[in-house]
Amino acid sequence: MIQKEFDFYRPCKLLQPYVRYYWVFKSNQFLNTLTFPIGCSQIIFHKQAPLYIPELNVTQDK
């Protein structure tokens, strides 16, 4: 069974004028497409394996 989950976190009061929320996407399925759940790209932190962007054929280190 495929499991997908989004977790949303509100920033501290000091950052709220600039950051609406943080989000984390979790899935037990391998994903090969770079996708953003809302229409604009933002700061993304990846802490696990290097991030591979298939559209650009580029791998970014941790």
Coordinates of C-alpha atoms in Angstrom, one line a residue:
M1 CA 0.0 0.0 0.0
I2 CA 1.3 3.4 -1.0
Q3 CA 1.4 5.9 1.9
K4 CA 1.9 9.6 1.4
E5 CA 1.8 12.3 4.1
F6 CA 2.3 16.1 4.3
D7 CA 3.1 17.6 7.6
F8 CA 2.8 21.4 8.0
Y9 CA 4.5 23.4 10.7
R10 CA 4.0 27.1 11.7
P11 CA 7.2 29.0 12.2
C12 CA 8.0 30.9 15.4
K13 CA 6.4 34.3 15.9
L14 CA 9.6 36.1 14.8
L15 CA 9.5 34.4 11.3
Q16 CA 5.7 34.5 10.8
P17 CA 5.8 37.8 8.8
Y18 CA 8.1 36.2 6.3
V19 CA 7.3 32.4 6.4
R20 CA 3.8 31.1 6.3
Y21 CA 4.6 27.5 7.1
Y22 CA 7.1 24.7 6.6
W23 CA 6.0 21.5 5.1
V24 CA 7.5 18.0 4.8
F25 CA 6.4 15.3 2.3
K26 CA 6.8 11.7 3.3
S27 CA 6.2 8.6 1.1
N28 CA 7.1 5.0 1.2
Q29 CA 7.2 5.0 -2.6
F30 CA 10.3 6.0 -4.6
L31 CA 9.6 9.3 -6.4
N32 CA 11.3 10.2 -9.6
T33 CA 9.6 13.5 -10.4
L34 CA 10.5 16.8 -8.8
T35 CA 7.1 18.2 -7.6
F36 CA 6.0 21.2 -5.5
P37 CA 2.6 21.1 -3.8
I38 CA 2.0 24.8 -4.4
G39 CA 2.7 26.8 -7.5
C40 CA 6.0 28.4 -6.6
S41 CA 9.4 27.0 -5.6
Q42 CA 10.7 27.8 -2.2
I43 CA 13.7 26.8 0.0
I44 CA 14.0 23.0 0.1
F45 CA 16.2 21.1 2.6
H46 CA 17.0 17.5 1.8
K47 CA 18.8 15.6 4.6
Q48 CA 18.8 12.0 3.3
A49 CA 20.3 10.7 0.0
P50 CA 21.6 13.3 -2.5
L51 CA 18.7 15.0 -4.4
Y52 CA 18.5 13.9 -8.0
I53 CA 16.7 16.3 -10.5
P54 CA 15.8 14.1 -13.5
E55 CA 14.7 17.1 -15.7
L56 CA 18.2 18.5 -15.3
N57 CA 20.2 15.3 -14.9
V58 CA 21.8 16.8 -11.9
T59 CA 22.5 15.4 -8.4
Q60 CA 22.9 17.7 -5.4
D61 CA 24.8 16.6 -2.4
K62 CA 23.3 16.8 1.1

